[in-house]
Amino acid sequence: MLSRHQTPSTLSTGLKALSEAVSSISRRSCQYCGAVAIASASTCALAVTGDDINFNGYARSGIGSTDKGGEQLCFKAAGAPSKYRLGNECETYAELKFGADLFDQDDVQFYLDTNIAYKVGQQTDVEPTEPWAREMNIRATGVFGDALPGSTLWVGKRLYNRHDVHMIDYYYWNVSGPGVGIENIDVGMGKLDVAWVRNQNGVMYNQWNNGSVGASGGMGYLTEAITTNIIDIRWNDIPLMDHLKLEVGLDYGIGSPPDKLLIDKFPDGNTFTNPAETYSKSFFDKNGWMFTGELTWDVLEGFNKFIVQYATDAMTGPGAGTAGMYLQTTDWFKGNKLWRIMDHGAVTLMPKLDMMYVVGVTEVKYDKSFYPQNGQKSTWVTAGIRPSWNWNDLTSTTIELGYDHVKNAHSNFEAKVDESGSQKKNLFSSNTFKSNLWKFTLAQQFHPQFGNWVRPQIRVFATYAKWDKAEGYKQFSSSSSPDTGVQKPCSESPETCSALGLEYFDTFTSAQQLMKAYGSKSDGWTYGAQMEIWF
């Protein structure tokens, strides 16, 4: 760790001279900013000892199959943004966090935080993947002295103060990304956080890609990556009474396309069929608000959280709908409105009985020009419980029962079909319908001690899921447009309607895998084993 008055003994003569010159200009500035370390990366490495390095992380991995053979499949209701996760995760995922105490003296601390994440399908020994650099930031506490005592200045990429429901792995308040901010500002009643965070979303526009053009060659509406700058203000730890506190937040999302943006061609350079259908900065330059209120009650050796949210336009995506919180096609700035009421918690009901639970309603009112909802409201209702019974410190039995309902849900998948010896792509898209999914898991767990939040855990599980089929569908060939897709009844392809009853985003399950295992059936069992750890 770099001490304020420490000079590393291995500096070269030139670097010593540079250090002395900087010190003569402003010794205290050099002390706080670590100018010696800035002068040389190798010097910085020597300045931080092994005792100052922190390593923590999260990981899950396992093996599974279905009662019909093949690989493990995972179930998420069509149109739903999340799934009940116990015995229903088909991937290996890990976050490796390395941090370093760079400076800690006289109530001033500088801390480096990093996070590298990996995700693969856990099917073979070697599964290539590209790691995600999820966090890379520095947090400095005490740099404002007596002006803002105890506050922290931070800058860089960060998973910024995310709020989630663990049992469904759903982040209902998440504006993570590159940013800068000040947090833990003491305002007497609670603390204040202020941040500027950036999100970039693929905003859809009404130009259909029929599969023969575009970088991916996939069918559907084209998107443009539009920067959204988010101003996040949070007032947290507001004491209301014993064991009861409040957090409120306001997020303002600013659609920020470049000034000269003009889209009049497909990604491969081909022009639109209708030259009048061009899109410029004004089409994507949409702003939005999101309000969040969260009431936390410390109860039954755990907590209960009650949440209300309301969002408009640009903020119905980042922070409330995408980037891991996906709610059916909310990557759209104009005209959408979102509201949410949710209650969840983790408590101890008896010395041998712990439980997690969640119940919530989210509704998105789509813009009238948005396909396929066309101005309809999409409503997601979720309810679930996860009780765990302690047999002894080393083993427990857990049941998870979850239900998801989505009104005006929509699902689609793309498939390759062999026609006359050539591979062609077809897009299968459901009509809007009422989507329902029941999911039940029984798991035997092994752990060093018992509790809702104790990890590591090894689980042996069996999962049953039952879902509703889509009510008809459209089939788009490579020459189709959204208005010329062929409408077909479920009787013509019941396995297609069954597959369209589920959502495949972020599940490591495909519609083709589901149809191979279950055909026209819309229920089934999976079984397997999984480990989960955080430290």
Coordinates of C-alpha atoms in Angstrom, one line a residue:
M1 CA 0.0 0.0 0.0
L2 CA 1.3 3.5 -0.8
S3 CA 1.8 5.5 2.3
R4 CA 1.6 9.3 2.1
H5 CA 5.2 9.7 3.1
Q6 CA 6.6 6.6 1.5
T7 CA 9.0 6.6 -1.5
P8 CA 9.6 3.2 -3.1
S9 CA 13.3 2.2 -3.0
T10 CA 13.5 0.9 -6.5
L11 CA 12.9 4.2 -8.4
S12 CA 15.3 5.0 -11.1
T13 CA 17.3 8.2 -10.9
G14 CA 15.2 9.8 -13.6
L15 CA 12.0 9.0 -11.8
K16 CA 13.4 10.3 -8.5
A17 CA 14.2 13.6 -10.1
L18 CA 10.6 13.8 -11.5
S19 CA 9.2 13.0 -8.1
E20 CA 11.2 15.7 -6.4
A21 CA 10.2 18.2 -9.1
V22 CA 6.5 17.4 -8.6
S23 CA 6.9 17.5 -4.9
S24 CA 8.5 20.9 -5.0
I25 CA 5.4 22.3 -6.8
S26 CA 2.8 20.7 -4.5
R27 CA 3.9 18.2 -1.9
R28 CA 0.4 17.6 -0.5
S29 CA -1.0 17.1 -4.0
C30 CA 1.7 14.6 -4.7
Q31 CA 0.9 12.8 -1.4
Y32 CA -2.8 12.5 -2.1
C33 CA -2.7 11.6 -5.8
G34 CA 0.3 9.3 -5.8
A35 CA 2.2 11.1 -8.5
V36 CA 5.2 8.8 -8.0
A37 CA 3.0 5.8 -8.8
I38 CA 1.5 7.6 -11.8
A39 CA 5.0 8.2 -13.1
S40 CA 5.6 4.5 -13.5
A41 CA 3.3 1.5 -13.8
S42 CA 6.0 -0.8 -12.4
T43 CA 6.5 1.5 -9.4
C44 CA 2.8 1.4 -8.7
A45 CA 2.9 -2.4 -8.8
L46 CA 5.6 -2.4 -6.2
A47 CA 3.8 0.1 -4.0
V48 CA 0.8 -2.2 -3.4
T49 CA 1.7 -5.3 -1.3
G50 CA -0.1 -8.7 -1.2
D51 CA -1.8 -7.7 2.0
D52 CA -3.6 -4.9 0.1
I53 CA -5.0 -7.1 -2.6
N54 CA -8.6 -8.3 -2.3
F55 CA -10.2 -11.2 -4.2
N56 CA -13.9 -12.1 -4.1
G57 CA -16.4 -13.4 -6.6
Y58 CA -19.5 -15.4 -7.6
A59 CA -19.9 -18.6 -9.6
R60 CA -22.5 -21.2 -10.5
S61 CA -22.1 -24.3 -12.6
G62 CA -23.7 -27.7 -12.9
I63 CA -25.0 -30.5 -15.1
G64 CA -28.6 -31.5 -16.1
S65 CA -30.9 -33.2 -18.5
T66 CA -34.6 -33.6 -19.3
D67 CA -36.8 -36.5 -18.8
K68 CA -36.8 -36.9 -22.6
G69 CA -33.0 -36.9 -22.9
G70 CA -30.7 -34.4 -24.3
E71 CA -29.2 -31.3 -22.5
Q72 CA -30.8 -29.5 -19.6
L73 CA -33.5 -27.0 -20.7
C74 CA -34.6 -23.9 -18.8
F75 CA -38.0 -22.3 -18.7
K76 CA -39.1 -18.7 -18.9
A77 CA -42.6 -17.5 -19.7
A78 CA -43.0 -15.8 -23.1
G79 CA -42.7 -12.0 -22.6
A80 CA -41.4 -12.3 -19.0
P81 CA -38.1 -10.5 -18.0
S82 CA -37.0 -13.3 -15.6
K83 CA -37.4 -16.8 -14.4
Y84 CA -37.5 -18.7 -11.1
R85 CA -33.9 -19.7 -10.9
L86 CA -33.6 -22.7 -8.5
G87 CA -33.0 -25.8 -10.7
N88 CA -33.6 -23.6 -13.7
E89 CA -30.2 -22.3 -14.7
C90 CA -28.5 -23.8 -17.8
E91 CA -25.2 -22.0 -17.9
T92 CA -21.9 -21.7 -16.1
Y93 CA -21.5 -18.1 -14.9
A94 CA -18.7 -16.5 -12.9
E95 CA -17.6 -13.0 -11.7
L96 CA -14.0 -12.6 -10.6
K97 CA -13.5 -9.4 -8.6
F98 CA -10.0 -8.2 -7.8
G99 CA -9.5 -5.1 -5.8
A100 CA -6.6 -3.2 -4.2
D101 CA -6.3 -0.8 -1.3
L102 CA -4.1 1.8 -3.1
F103 CA -4.0 4.3 -0.3
D104 CA -5.3 4.5 3.3
Q105 CA -4.0 7.1 5.7
D106 CA -5.4 10.0 7.7
D107 CA -9.0 9.2 6.8
V108 CA -8.3 9.2 3.0
Q109 CA -8.7 6.0 1.1
F110 CA -8.3 5.1 -2.6
Y111 CA -9.6 1.7 -3.7
L112 CA -9.4 0.0 -7.1
D113 CA -12.3 -2.4 -8.0
T114 CA -12.5 -4.7 -11.0
N115 CA -14.9 -7.4 -12.2
I116 CA -14.3 -9.8 -15.0
A117 CA -17.3 -12.1 -15.9
Y118 CA -17.6 -15.3 -17.9
K119 CA -20.7 -17.2 -19.3
V120 CA -20.8 -20.5 -21.2
G121 CA -23.4 -23.2 -21.9
Q122 CA -21.8 -25.9 -19.7
Q123 CA -22.1 -28.6 -22.4
T124 CA -18.5 -29.6 -23.1
D125 CA -15.0 -29.4 -21.8
V126 CA -13.9 -26.5 -23.9
E127 CA -16.4 -23.7 -24.5
P128 CA -14.8 -20.5 -25.9
T129 CA -16.2 -17.3 -24.6
E130 CA -15.3 -13.6 -24.5
P131 CA -14.9 -12.3 -21.0
W132 CA -16.9 -9.2 -20.0
A133 CA -15.2 -6.3 -18.3
R134 CA -18.1 -5.4 -16.0
E135 CA -16.3 -3.2 -13.5
M136 CA -13.1 -1.1 -13.5
N137 CA -13.3 1.9 -11.2
I138 CA -11.6 3.8 -8.4
R139 CA -13.4 4.9 -5.3
A140 CA -11.8 7.7 -3.2
T141 CA -13.1 8.4 0.3
G142 CA -12.2 11.5 2.3
V143 CA -11.0 13.6 -0.6
F144 CA -13.5 16.4 0.1
G145 CA -12.3 16.7 3.8
D146 CA -14.7 18.4 6.1
A147 CA -16.8 19.7 3.3
L148 CA -18.4 16.3 2.6
P149 CA -17.2 14.0 5.5
G150 CA -17.5 10.3 4.8
S151 CA -18.5 10.8 1.1
T152 CA -16.9 8.8 -1.8
L153 CA -15.9 10.0 -5.2
W154 CA -15.9 7.3 -7.9
V155 CA -15.2 7.0 -11.6
G156 CA -15.1 4.2 -14.1
K157 CA -17.3 1.2 -15.1
R158 CA -19.4 0.0 -12.2
L159 CA -22.4 -2.2 -11.2
Y160 CA -23.9 0.8 -9.6
N161 CA -26.0 0.2 -6.5
R162 CA -28.2 -2.4 -8.1
H163 CA -31.4 -3.6 -6.5
D164 CA -32.6 -7.1 -7.2
V165 CA -34.8 -10.1 -6.3
H166 CA -32.3 -12.9 -5.8
M167 CA -34.7 -15.9 -6.3
I168 CA -35.6 -14.7 -9.8
D169 CA -32.2 -13.0 -10.5
Y170 CA -34.1 -9.8 -11.5
Y171 CA -32.6 -6.3 -11.2
Y172 CA -35.5 -3.9 -11.1
W173 CA -33.2 -0.9 -10.5
N174 CA -30.0 -1.0 -12.4
V175 CA -28.2 1.8 -14.2
S176 CA -24.8 0.1 -14.3
G177 CA -22.2 1.1 -16.8
P178 CA -19.4 3.7 -17.1
G179 CA -19.9 6.7 -14.9
V180 CA -18.8 9.1 -12.3
G181 CA -20.5 10.1 -9.0
I182 CA -20.4 11.1 -5.4
E183 CA -22.1 8.8 -2.8
N184 CA -22.8 8.7 0.9
I185 CA -23.2 12.5 1.2
D186 CA -24.6 13.0 4.8
V187 CA -27.7 15.1 4.6
G188 CA -28.8 14.6 8.2
M189 CA -31.6 12.2 7.5
G190 CA -30.0 9.6 5.4
K191 CA -27.4 9.8 2.6
L192 CA -27.5 11.3 -0.9
D193 CA -25.9 9.7 -4.0
V194 CA -25.5 11.6 -7.3
A195 CA -24.1 10.0 -10.5
W196 CA -23.8 10.3 -14.2
V197 CA -24.0 6.9 -15.9
R198 CA -24.0 5.9 -19.6
N199 CA -26.1 3.2 -21.2
Q200 CA -26.3 2.3 -24.9
N201 CA -29.4 0.6 -26.2
G202 CA -30.3 -0.9 -29.6
V203 CA -33.3 1.4 -30.4
M204 CA -35.6 -0.1 -33.0
Y205 CA -36.9 1.8 -36.1
N206 CA -39.5 0.8 -38.6
Q207 CA -37.3 -0.7 -41.3
W208 CA -37.7 -4.4 -41.8
N209 CA -34.6 -6.6 -42.3
N210 CA -35.8 -9.6 -44.3
G211 CA -32.7 -11.7 -43.5
S212 CA -30.8 -11.0 -46.8
V213 CA -29.2 -7.8 -45.6
G214 CA -27.6 -6.5 -42.4
A215 CA -24.6 -7.5 -40.4
S216 CA -26.3 -10.5 -38.8
G217 CA -28.6 -11.5 -41.6
G218 CA -31.5 -12.0 -39.2
M219 CA -35.0 -11.0 -39.8
G220 CA -36.8 -8.3 -37.8
Y221 CA -36.8 -4.6 -37.3
L222 CA -33.4 -2.9 -37.5
T223 CA -31.9 -1.2 -34.5
E224 CA -29.5 1.7 -34.0
A225 CA -27.2 1.9 -31.0
I226 CA -28.1 5.1 -29.2
T227 CA -26.3 6.5 -26.2
T228 CA -28.5 7.2 -23.2
N229 CA -26.9 9.5 -20.5
I230 CA -28.6 8.9 -17.2
I231 CA -28.5 11.3 -14.2
D232 CA -29.2 9.3 -11.1
I233 CA -30.1 10.9 -7.8
R234 CA -30.8 8.7 -4.7
W235 CA -31.7 9.6 -1.1
N236 CA -31.2 6.5 0.9
D237 CA -31.2 5.2 4.5
I238 CA -34.0 7.6 5.4
P239 CA -35.0 6.5 9.0
L240 CA -38.8 6.3 9.5
M241 CA -38.9 4.3 12.7
D242 CA -37.1 1.4 14.3
H243 CA -36.2 -1.3 11.7
L244 CA -38.0 0.7 8.9
K245 CA -36.2 2.9 6.3
L246 CA -36.9 4.4 2.9
E247 CA -34.9 5.0 -0.3
V248 CA -36.2 7.2 -3.1
G249 CA -34.5 7.8 -6.5
L250 CA -35.0 9.8 -9.6
D251 CA -33.4 8.9 -12.9
Y252 CA -33.4 11.2 -16.0
G253 CA -32.4 9.4 -19.2
I254 CA -31.3 11.6 -22.1
G255 CA -31.3 10.1 -25.5
S256 CA -28.1 11.4 -27.0
P257 CA -27.6 10.4 -30.7
P258 CA -24.8 12.3 -32.6
D259 CA -25.8 15.5 -34.3
K260 CA -25.1 14.3 -37.9
L261 CA -26.9 10.9 -37.5
L262 CA -28.8 10.0 -40.6
I263 CA -29.9 6.5 -41.4
D264 CA -31.1 5.9 -45.0
K265 CA -29.4 2.5 -45.7
F266 CA -29.2 -1.0 -44.3
P267 CA -26.0 -1.9 -42.4
D268 CA -24.6 -3.5 -45.6
G269 CA -25.0 -0.3 -47.6
N270 CA -28.2 -1.2 -49.5
T271 CA -30.7 1.6 -49.6
F272 CA -34.3 1.4 -48.2
T273 CA -37.1 0.4 -50.6
N274 CA -38.8 3.7 -49.9
P275 CA -36.3 6.6 -50.0
A276 CA -38.7 8.7 -47.8
E277 CA -38.1 6.3 -44.9
T278 CA -35.0 7.9 -43.5
Y279 CA -34.2 8.4 -39.8
S280 CA -32.2 11.2 -38.3
K281 CA -31.3 12.5 -34.8
S282 CA -34.8 13.7 -34.0
F283 CA -36.2 10.2 -34.3
F284 CA -33.9 8.9 -31.6
D285 CA -33.6 12.0 -29.5
K286 CA -36.1 11.1 -26.8
N287 CA -35.7 11.5 -23.0
G288 CA -37.4 9.9 -20.1
W289 CA -37.9 9.8 -16.3
M290 CA -37.9 7.0 -13.8
F291 CA -39.0 7.3 -10.1
T292 CA -38.3 4.5 -7.6
G293 CA -39.3 4.2 -4.0
E294 CA -38.2 1.3 -1.8
L295 CA -39.4 0.7 1.8
T296 CA -37.2 -1.8 3.7
W297 CA -38.4 -3.4 6.9
D298 CA -35.9 -5.4 9.0
V299 CA -38.1 -8.3 10.3
L300 CA -37.8 -12.0 11.3
E301 CA -34.0 -11.9 11.2
G302 CA -34.2 -10.8 7.6
F303 CA -35.9 -8.2 5.5
N304 CA -39.0 -7.3 3.5
K305 CA -38.8 -4.7 0.6
F306 CA -41.8 -2.9 -0.9
I307 CA -41.1 -1.2 -4.2
V308 CA -42.9 1.2 -6.5
Q309 CA -41.6 2.4 -9.9
Y310 CA -42.8 4.6 -12.7
A311 CA -40.9 5.2 -15.9
T312 CA -41.4 7.0 -19.2
D313 CA -39.9 6.9 -22.7
A314 CA -36.1 6.4 -22.7
M315 CA -36.2 5.1 -19.1
T316 CA -38.5 2.3 -19.8
G317 CA -35.5 0.5 -21.1
P318 CA -32.2 1.1 -19.2
G319 CA -32.7 0.7 -15.5
A320 CA -36.1 -0.8 -15.7
G321 CA -36.4 -3.1 -18.7
T322 CA -33.1 -4.1 -20.3
A323 CA -29.5 -5.0 -19.5
G324 CA -30.6 -8.1 -17.6
M325 CA -34.0 -6.7 -16.7
Y326 CA -35.5 -7.4 -20.1
L327 CA -39.3 -7.0 -20.4
Q328 CA -40.5 -7.9 -24.0
T329 CA -39.0 -5.4 -26.5
T330 CA -38.6 -2.3 -24.4
D331 CA -35.6 -1.1 -26.4
W332 CA -37.7 1.8 -27.6
F333 CA -37.6 5.4 -26.6
K334 CA -40.9 7.0 -27.8
G335 CA -44.2 6.8 -26.0
N336 CA -43.7 3.9 -23.6
K337 CA -44.9 4.1 -20.0
L338 CA -44.0 1.6 -17.3
W339 CA -45.2 1.2 -13.7
R340 CA -44.3 -1.5 -11.2
I341 CA -45.3 -2.6 -7.7
M342 CA -43.3 -5.4 -6.1
D343 CA -42.8 -6.9 -2.6
H344 CA -40.0 -9.4 -1.8
G345 CA -38.0 -10.6 1.1
A346 CA -35.9 -13.3 2.9
V347 CA -36.9 -14.2 6.5
T348 CA -36.5 -16.9 9.1
L349 CA -40.0 -18.2 10.1
M350 CA -38.7 -20.8 12.6
P351 CA -35.2 -21.9 13.7
K352 CA -35.3 -24.6 11.1
L353 CA -37.3 -22.9 8.4
D354 CA -36.1 -20.0 6.2
M355 CA -38.0 -18.6 3.2
M356 CA -37.6 -16.3 0.3
Y357 CA -40.6 -14.8 -1.5
V358 CA -41.7 -12.3 -4.2
V359 CA -44.9 -10.9 -5.6
G360 CA -45.1 -8.2 -8.2
V361 CA -46.9 -6.5 -11.1
T362 CA -45.3 -4.6 -13.9
E363 CA -47.1 -3.0 -16.8
V364 CA -45.7 -1.4 -20.0
K365 CA -48.0 0.7 -22.2
Y366 CA -46.4 0.7 -25.7
D367 CA -46.4 3.4 -28.3
K368 CA -49.1 2.9 -30.9
S369 CA -46.6 2.5 -33.7
F370 CA -44.7 -0.3 -31.9
Y371 CA -44.8 -3.7 -33.4
P372 CA -46.2 -6.2 -32.4
Q373 CA -48.0 -4.7 -29.4
N374 CA -49.4 -1.7 -31.4
G375 CA -50.2 0.4 -28.4
Q376 CA -51.4 -2.4 -26.2
K377 CA -50.5 -2.9 -22.6
S378 CA -48.2 -5.7 -21.6
T379 CA -48.7 -6.8 -18.0
W380 CA -46.3 -9.1 -16.1
V381 CA -47.5 -10.7 -12.9
T382 CA -45.1 -12.9 -10.8
A383 CA -45.5 -14.7 -7.5
G384 CA -43.2 -17.3 -5.9
I385 CA -41.9 -18.7 -2.6
R386 CA -38.8 -20.7 -1.7
P387 CA -39.0 -22.3 1.8
S388 CA -35.9 -24.3 3.1
W389 CA -36.1 -26.8 5.9
N390 CA -32.9 -27.4 7.9
W391 CA -32.2 -31.1 8.8
N392 CA -28.9 -30.1 10.3
D393 CA -26.1 -27.6 9.6
L394 CA -24.9 -29.6 6.6
T395 CA -28.0 -30.3 4.7
S396 CA -31.5 -28.9 3.9
T397 CA -34.4 -29.5 1.6
T398 CA -35.7 -26.6 -0.5
I399 CA -38.9 -26.2 -2.6
E400 CA -39.4 -23.4 -5.1
L401 CA -42.8 -22.7 -6.5
G402 CA -43.1 -19.8 -9.0
Y403 CA -45.8 -18.5 -11.3
D404 CA -45.4 -16.0 -14.2
H405 CA -48.3 -14.5 -16.2
V406 CA -47.9 -12.0 -19.1
K407 CA -50.8 -10.4 -20.8
N408 CA -50.3 -9.5 -24.4
A409 CA -47.1 -11.5 -24.5
H410 CA -45.1 -12.0 -27.7
S411 CA -42.4 -14.5 -28.6
N412 CA -40.4 -15.3 -31.7
F413 CA -37.5 -17.5 -32.9
E414 CA -35.5 -17.9 -36.0
A415 CA -34.9 -21.3 -37.6
K416 CA -33.1 -22.6 -40.6
V417 CA -35.1 -24.9 -42.8
D418 CA -33.9 -27.0 -45.7
E419 CA -35.7 -26.1 -48.9
S420 CA -34.6 -27.8 -52.2
G421 CA -31.2 -28.5 -50.8
S422 CA -30.4 -24.9 -49.7
Q423 CA -30.5 -23.4 -46.2
K424 CA -33.0 -20.6 -45.7
K425 CA -34.1 -18.7 -42.6
N426 CA -37.6 -18.6 -41.4
L427 CA -38.9 -16.4 -38.6
F428 CA -41.7 -17.7 -36.4
S429 CA -43.5 -15.0 -34.5
S430 CA -46.5 -15.5 -32.2
N431 CA -49.6 -13.3 -32.1
T432 CA -50.0 -11.5 -28.8
F433 CA -51.5 -13.9 -26.2
K434 CA -51.8 -14.6 -22.5
S435 CA -48.6 -16.4 -21.4
N436 CA -48.6 -18.5 -18.2
L437 CA -45.8 -20.6 -16.7
W438 CA -45.9 -22.7 -13.5
K439 CA -42.5 -23.9 -12.3
F440 CA -41.8 -26.3 -9.4
T441 CA -38.4 -27.4 -8.0
L442 CA -37.4 -29.8 -5.3
A443 CA -33.8 -29.6 -4.2
Q444 CA -31.6 -31.3 -1.6
Q445 CA -28.8 -28.9 -0.6
F446 CA -25.5 -29.4 1.1
H447 CA -23.7 -26.5 2.8
P448 CA -21.3 -25.7 5.7
Q449 CA -24.2 -24.1 7.7
F450 CA -27.9 -23.3 7.2
G451 CA -29.4 -20.0 6.0
N452 CA -30.9 -18.1 3.1
W453 CA -27.6 -16.4 2.3
V454 CA -25.1 -19.2 3.1
R455 CA -22.9 -20.2 0.3
P456 CA -21.3 -22.4 -0.9
Q457 CA -24.1 -24.8 -1.7
I458 CA -24.3 -28.0 -3.7
R459 CA -27.8 -28.9 -4.9
V460 CA -29.4 -32.0 -6.4
F461 CA -32.7 -31.0 -8.0
A462 CA -35.7 -32.0 -10.0
T463 CA -37.8 -29.3 -11.8
Y464 CA -41.2 -29.4 -13.4
A465 CA -42.5 -26.7 -15.7
K466 CA -45.9 -26.2 -17.5
W467 CA -46.6 -23.4 -19.9
D468 CA -49.3 -22.1 -22.2
K469 CA -48.9 -22.4 -26.0
A470 CA -49.1 -19.4 -28.3
E471 CA -52.5 -18.8 -30.0
G472 CA -51.4 -19.0 -33.6
Y473 CA -48.4 -17.6 -35.3
K474 CA -46.9 -15.9 -38.4
Q475 CA -44.2 -17.4 -40.5
F476 CA -41.8 -15.0 -42.3
S477 CA -39.6 -16.4 -45.1
S478 CA -36.5 -14.6 -46.3
S479 CA -38.6 -12.6 -48.7
S480 CA -41.3 -11.6 -46.2
S481 CA -42.0 -8.2 -44.6
P482 CA -43.9 -7.6 -41.3
D483 CA -47.1 -7.2 -43.3
T484 CA -46.7 -10.2 -45.6
G485 CA -46.0 -13.0 -43.1
V486 CA -48.2 -16.0 -43.5
Q487 CA -50.7 -16.4 -40.6
K488 CA -51.0 -20.1 -39.5
P489 CA -53.1 -21.9 -37.0
C490 CA -51.6 -24.0 -34.2
S491 CA -53.2 -27.1 -35.7
E492 CA -50.7 -26.9 -38.6
S493 CA -47.6 -26.9 -36.4
P494 CA -48.5 -27.6 -32.7
E495 CA -44.8 -27.9 -31.8
T496 CA -44.2 -24.3 -33.1
C497 CA -47.0 -22.9 -30.9
S498 CA -45.6 -24.8 -27.9
A499 CA -42.1 -23.4 -28.5
L500 CA -43.5 -19.9 -28.9
G501 CA -45.0 -20.2 -25.4
L502 CA -41.6 -19.6 -23.9
E503 CA -39.0 -16.8 -23.9
Y504 CA -35.4 -17.7 -24.9
F505 CA -33.6 -14.5 -24.1
D506 CA -30.7 -15.2 -21.7
T507 CA -31.8 -18.8 -20.9
F508 CA -29.2 -20.9 -22.9
T509 CA -32.1 -22.8 -24.3
S510 CA -33.4 -22.6 -27.9
A511 CA -36.7 -23.2 -29.4
Q512 CA -35.2 -26.0 -31.5
Q513 CA -33.9 -27.7 -28.4
L514 CA -37.3 -27.5 -26.8
M515 CA -39.1 -29.0 -29.8
K516 CA -36.6 -31.8 -30.1
A517 CA -37.2 -32.8 -26.5
Y518 CA -40.9 -32.1 -26.1
G519 CA -42.4 -31.7 -29.6
S520 CA -46.0 -30.4 -29.2
K521 CA -46.0 -31.0 -25.4
S522 CA -46.0 -27.9 -23.2
D523 CA -44.8 -29.4 -19.9
G524 CA -41.8 -31.4 -18.8
W525 CA -39.2 -32.4 -16.2
T526 CA -35.5 -31.6 -15.8
Y527 CA -33.1 -32.9 -13.3
G528 CA -29.5 -32.3 -12.3
A529 CA -27.0 -30.9 -9.9
Q530 CA -25.5 -27.4 -9.4
M531 CA -23.1 -25.6 -7.2
E532 CA -23.3 -21.9 -6.3
I533 CA -20.8 -19.9 -4.4
W534 CA -20.0 -16.3 -3.5
F535 CA -17.1 -15.1 -1.3

